[in-house]
Amino acid sequence: MNRLIIFILILTFWGFSAEATKIILKPGQSIQAAVDGAVAGDTLIFSPGVYTASAVTIRKPLSLIGENYPAMDGENKGNIFLIAAENVLVLGLKIIRT
């Protein structure tokens, strides 16, 4: 009986574990399109460079991680990111001209 319970628990956790997707972005790609195409829990990884962005709206838990501090250039238009979700991580990004 104990083995059956352990077996069921293993199948439950193993069968339902979903791995988050890593989405690699390069300068010139649409950040909003990447955010919209991501699912909750995904990670957007920004390659080095300068990204033009304005009012990118995030409505799901995501991680936005920069490699070597890429610049998010708001072109003096205001907010670069509008975060309307919990559990959003922004790490390693340089924010300029907001």
PDB file of N, CA, C and O in Angstrom, residues 5-36:
ATOM      1  N   ILE A   5       1.085   4.383  -2.870  1.00  0.00           N
ATOM      2  CA  ILE A   5       0.934   5.811  -2.576  1.00  0.00           C
ATOM      3  C   ILE A   5       2.149   6.595  -3.069  1.00  0.00           C
ATOM      4  O   ILE A   5       2.012   7.644  -3.692  1.00  0.00           O
ATOM      5  N   ILE A   6       3.326   6.088  -2.811  1.00  0.00           N
ATOM      6  CA  ILE A   6       4.550   6.751  -3.282  1.00  0.00           C
ATOM      7  C   ILE A   6       4.565   6.806  -4.801  1.00  0.00           C
ATOM      8  O   ILE A   6       4.899   7.840  -5.398  1.00  0.00           O
ATOM      9  N   PHE A   7       4.198   5.719  -5.448  1.00  0.00           N
ATOM     10  CA  PHE A   7       4.164   5.680  -6.906  1.00  0.00           C
ATOM     11  C   PHE A   7       3.193   6.728  -7.466  1.00  0.00           C
ATOM     12  O   PHE A   7       3.502   7.445  -8.412  1.00  0.00           O
ATOM     13  N   ILE A   8       2.027   6.843  -6.865  1.00  0.00           N
ATOM     14  CA  ILE A   8       1.028   7.823  -7.312  1.00  0.00           C
ATOM     15  C   ILE A   8       1.540   9.253  -7.107  1.00  0.00           C
ATOM     16  O   ILE A   8       1.377  10.112  -7.971  1.00  0.00           O
ATOM     17  N   LEU A   9       2.191   9.492  -5.986  1.00  0.00           N
ATOM     18  CA  LEU A   9       2.743  10.824  -5.731  1.00  0.00           C
ATOM     19  C   LEU A   9       3.823  11.179  -6.747  1.00  0.00           C
ATOM     20  O   LEU A   9       3.870  12.299  -7.258  1.00  0.00           O
ATOM     21  N   ILE A  10       4.679  10.238  -7.055  1.00  0.00           N
ATOM     22  CA  ILE A  10       5.738  10.485  -8.042  1.00  0.00           C
ATOM     23  C   ILE A  10       5.122  10.801  -9.399  1.00  0.00           C
ATOM     24  O   ILE A  10       5.530  11.753 -10.071  1.00  0.00           O
ATOM     25  N   LEU A  11       4.148  10.022  -9.824  1.00  0.00           N
ATOM     26  CA  LEU A  11       3.499  10.268 -11.110  1.00  0.00           C
ATOM     27  C   LEU A  11       2.797  11.632 -11.133  1.00  0.00           C
ATOM     28  O   LEU A  11       2.820  12.332 -12.134  1.00  0.00           O
ATOM     29  N   THR A  12       2.196  11.981 -10.023  1.00  0.00           N
ATOM     30  CA  THR A  12       1.484  13.256  -9.950  1.00  0.00           C
ATOM     31  C   THR A  12       2.439  14.420 -10.142  1.00  0.00           C
ATOM     32  O   THR A  12       2.210  15.304 -10.962  1.00  0.00           O
ATOM     33  N   PHE A  13       3.522  14.435  -9.383  1.00  0.00           N
ATOM     34  CA  PHE A  13       4.452  15.561  -9.475  1.00  0.00           C
ATOM     35  C   PHE A  13       5.257  15.537 -10.758  1.00  0.00           C
ATOM     36  O   PHE A  13       5.572  16.565 -11.328  1.00  0.00           O
ATOM     37  N   TRP A  14       5.584  14.366 -11.245  1.00  0.00           N
ATOM     38  CA  TRP A  14       6.368  14.261 -12.456  1.00  0.00           C
ATOM     39  C   TRP A  14       5.531  14.595 -13.681  1.00  0.00           C
ATOM     40  O   TRP A  14       5.950  15.320 -14.566  1.00  0.00           O
ATOM     41  N   GLY A  15       4.320  14.133 -13.710  1.00  0.00           N
ATOM     42  CA  GLY A  15       3.459  14.326 -14.866  1.00  0.00           C
ATOM     43  C   GLY A  15       2.940  15.748 -15.029  1.00  0.00           C
ATOM     44  O   GLY A  15       2.623  16.167 -16.122  1.00  0.00           O
ATOM     45  N   PHE A  16       2.862  16.489 -13.941  1.00  0.00           N
ATOM     46  CA  PHE A  16       2.284  17.819 -14.013  1.00  0.00           C
ATOM     47  C   PHE A  16       3.303  18.943 -13.897  1.00  0.00           C
ATOM     48  O   PHE A  16       2.938  20.091 -13.838  1.00  0.00           O
ATOM     49  N   SER A  17       4.562  18.609 -13.831  1.00  0.00           N
ATOM     50  CA  SER A  17       5.553  19.674 -13.732  1.00  0.00           C
ATOM     51  C   SER A  17       5.801  20.251 -15.120  1.00  0.00           C
ATOM     52  O   SER A  17       6.137  19.552 -16.056  1.00  0.00           O
ATOM     53  N   ALA A  18       5.603  21.542 -15.230  1.00  0.00           N
ATOM     54  CA  ALA A  18       5.827  22.228 -16.501  1.00  0.00           C
ATOM     55  C   ALA A  18       7.069  23.092 -16.364  1.00  0.00           C
ATOM     56  O   ALA A  18       7.234  23.805 -15.386  1.00  0.00           O
ATOM     57  N   GLU A  19       7.908  23.019 -17.335  1.00  0.00           N
ATOM     58  CA  GLU A  19       9.129  23.814 -17.306  1.00  0.00           C
ATOM     59  C   GLU A  19       8.887  25.115 -18.045  1.00  0.00           C
ATOM     60  O   GLU A  19       8.311  25.140 -19.127  1.00  0.00           O
ATOM     61  N   ALA A  20       9.306  26.206 -17.438  1.00  0.00           N
ATOM     62  CA  ALA A  20       9.155  27.510 -18.062  1.00  0.00           C
ATOM     63  C   ALA A  20      10.035  27.592 -19.305  1.00  0.00           C
ATOM     64  O   ALA A  20      11.122  27.019 -19.354  1.00  0.00           O
ATOM     65  N   THR A  21       9.566  28.317 -20.284  1.00  0.00           N
ATOM     66  CA  THR A  21      10.300  28.507 -21.522  1.00  0.00           C
ATOM     67  C   THR A  21      11.195  29.733 -21.406  1.00  0.00           C
ATOM     68  O   THR A  21      10.803  30.738 -20.820  1.00  0.00           O
ATOM     69  N   LYS A  22      12.376  29.644 -21.973  1.00  0.00           N
ATOM     70  CA  LYS A  22      13.277  30.788 -22.057  1.00  0.00           C
ATOM     71  C   LYS A  22      13.163  31.356 -23.465  1.00  0.00           C
ATOM     72  O   LYS A  22      13.383  30.654 -24.440  1.00  0.00           O
ATOM     73  N   ILE A  23      12.812  32.623 -23.547  1.00  0.00           N
ATOM     74  CA  ILE A  23      12.644  33.298 -24.834  1.00  0.00           C
ATOM     75  C   ILE A  23      13.790  34.288 -24.978  1.00  0.00           C
ATOM     76  O   ILE A  23      13.932  35.208 -24.173  1.00  0.00           O
ATOM     77  N   ILE A  24      14.617  34.100 -25.991  1.00  0.00           N
ATOM     78  CA  ILE A  24      15.779  34.956 -26.217  1.00  0.00           C
ATOM     79  C   ILE A  24      15.384  36.084 -27.163  1.00  0.00           C
ATOM     80  O   ILE A  24      14.864  35.835 -28.245  1.00  0.00           O
ATOM     81  N   LEU A  25      15.637  37.335 -26.731  1.00  0.00           N
ATOM     82  CA  LEU A  25      15.355  38.494 -27.578  1.00  0.00           C
ATOM     83  C   LEU A  25      16.652  39.154 -28.013  1.00  0.00           C
ATOM     84  O   LEU A  25      17.636  39.152 -27.270  1.00  0.00           O
ATOM     85  N   LYS A  26      16.613  39.713 -29.197  1.00  0.00           N
ATOM     86  CA  LYS A  26      17.743  40.471 -29.733  1.00  0.00           C
ATOM     87  C   LYS A  26      17.257  41.881 -30.059  1.00  0.00           C
ATOM     88  O   LYS A  26      16.062  42.081 -30.313  1.00  0.00           O
ATOM     89  N   PRO A  27      18.152  42.867 -30.030  1.00  0.00           N
ATOM     90  CA  PRO A  27      17.730  44.231 -30.353  1.00  0.00           C
ATOM     91  C   PRO A  27      16.978  44.279 -31.689  1.00  0.00           C
ATOM     92  O   PRO A  27      17.337  43.595 -32.643  1.00  0.00           O
ATOM     93  N   GLY A  28      15.908  45.064 -31.698  1.00  0.00           N
ATOM     94  CA  GLY A  28      15.084  45.188 -32.896  1.00  0.00           C
ATOM     95  C   GLY A  28      13.829  44.335 -32.838  1.00  0.00           C
ATOM     96  O   GLY A  28      12.871  44.592 -33.565  1.00  0.00           O
ATOM     97  N   GLN A  29      13.815  43.316 -32.000  1.00  0.00           N
ATOM     98  CA  GLN A  29      12.625  42.487 -31.864  1.00  0.00           C
ATOM     99  C   GLN A  29      11.616  43.182 -30.960  1.00  0.00           C
ATOM    100  O   GLN A  29      11.988  43.953 -30.076  1.00  0.00           O
ATOM    101  N   SER A  30      10.344  42.892 -31.184  1.00  0.00           N
ATOM    102  CA  SER A  30       9.278  43.499 -30.403  1.00  0.00           C
ATOM    103  C   SER A  30       9.203  42.863 -29.011  1.00  0.00           C
ATOM    104  O   SER A  30       8.946  41.664 -28.882  1.00  0.00           O
ATOM    105  N   ILE A  31       9.401  43.694 -27.996  1.00  0.00           N
ATOM    106  CA  ILE A  31       9.290  43.205 -26.627  1.00  0.00           C
ATOM    107  C   ILE A  31       7.833  42.873 -26.319  1.00  0.00           C
ATOM    108  O   ILE A  31       7.540  41.846 -25.702  1.00  0.00           O
ATOM    109  N   GLN A  32       6.906  43.723 -26.766  1.00  0.00           N
ATOM    110  CA  GLN A  32       5.485  43.467 -26.496  1.00  0.00           C
ATOM    111  C   GLN A  32       5.038  42.159 -27.126  1.00  0.00           C
ATOM    112  O   GLN A  32       4.297  41.392 -26.509  1.00  0.00           O
ATOM    113  N   ALA A  33       5.496  41.860 -28.332  1.00  0.00           N
ATOM    114  CA  ALA A  33       5.127  40.595 -28.984  1.00  0.00           C
ATOM    115  C   ALA A  33       5.673  39.406 -28.199  1.00  0.00           C
ATOM    116  O   ALA A  33       4.989  38.389 -28.051  1.00  0.00           O
ATOM    117  N   ALA A  34       6.888  39.544 -27.670  1.00  0.00           N
ATOM    118  CA  ALA A  34       7.462  38.463 -26.869  1.00  0.00           C
ATOM    119  C   ALA A  34       6.683  38.274 -25.572  1.00  0.00           C
ATOM    120  O   ALA A  34       6.409  37.147 -25.166  1.00  0.00           O
ATOM    121  N   VAL A  35       6.304  39.383 -24.935  1.00  0.00           N
ATOM    122  CA  VAL A  35       5.506  39.306 -23.703  1.00  0.00           C
ATOM    123  C   VAL A  35       4.156  38.668 -23.997  1.00  0.00           C
ATOM    124  O   VAL A  35       3.697  37.791 -23.272  1.00  0.00           O
ATOM    125  N   ASP A  36       3.512  39.100 -25.061  1.00  0.00           N
ATOM    126  CA  ASP A  36       2.193  38.565 -25.411  1.00  0.00           C
ATOM    127  C   ASP A  36       2.254  37.078 -25.737  1.00  0.00           C
ATOM    128  O   ASP A  36       1.322  36.327 -25.444  1.00  0.00           O
TER     129      ASP A  36
END
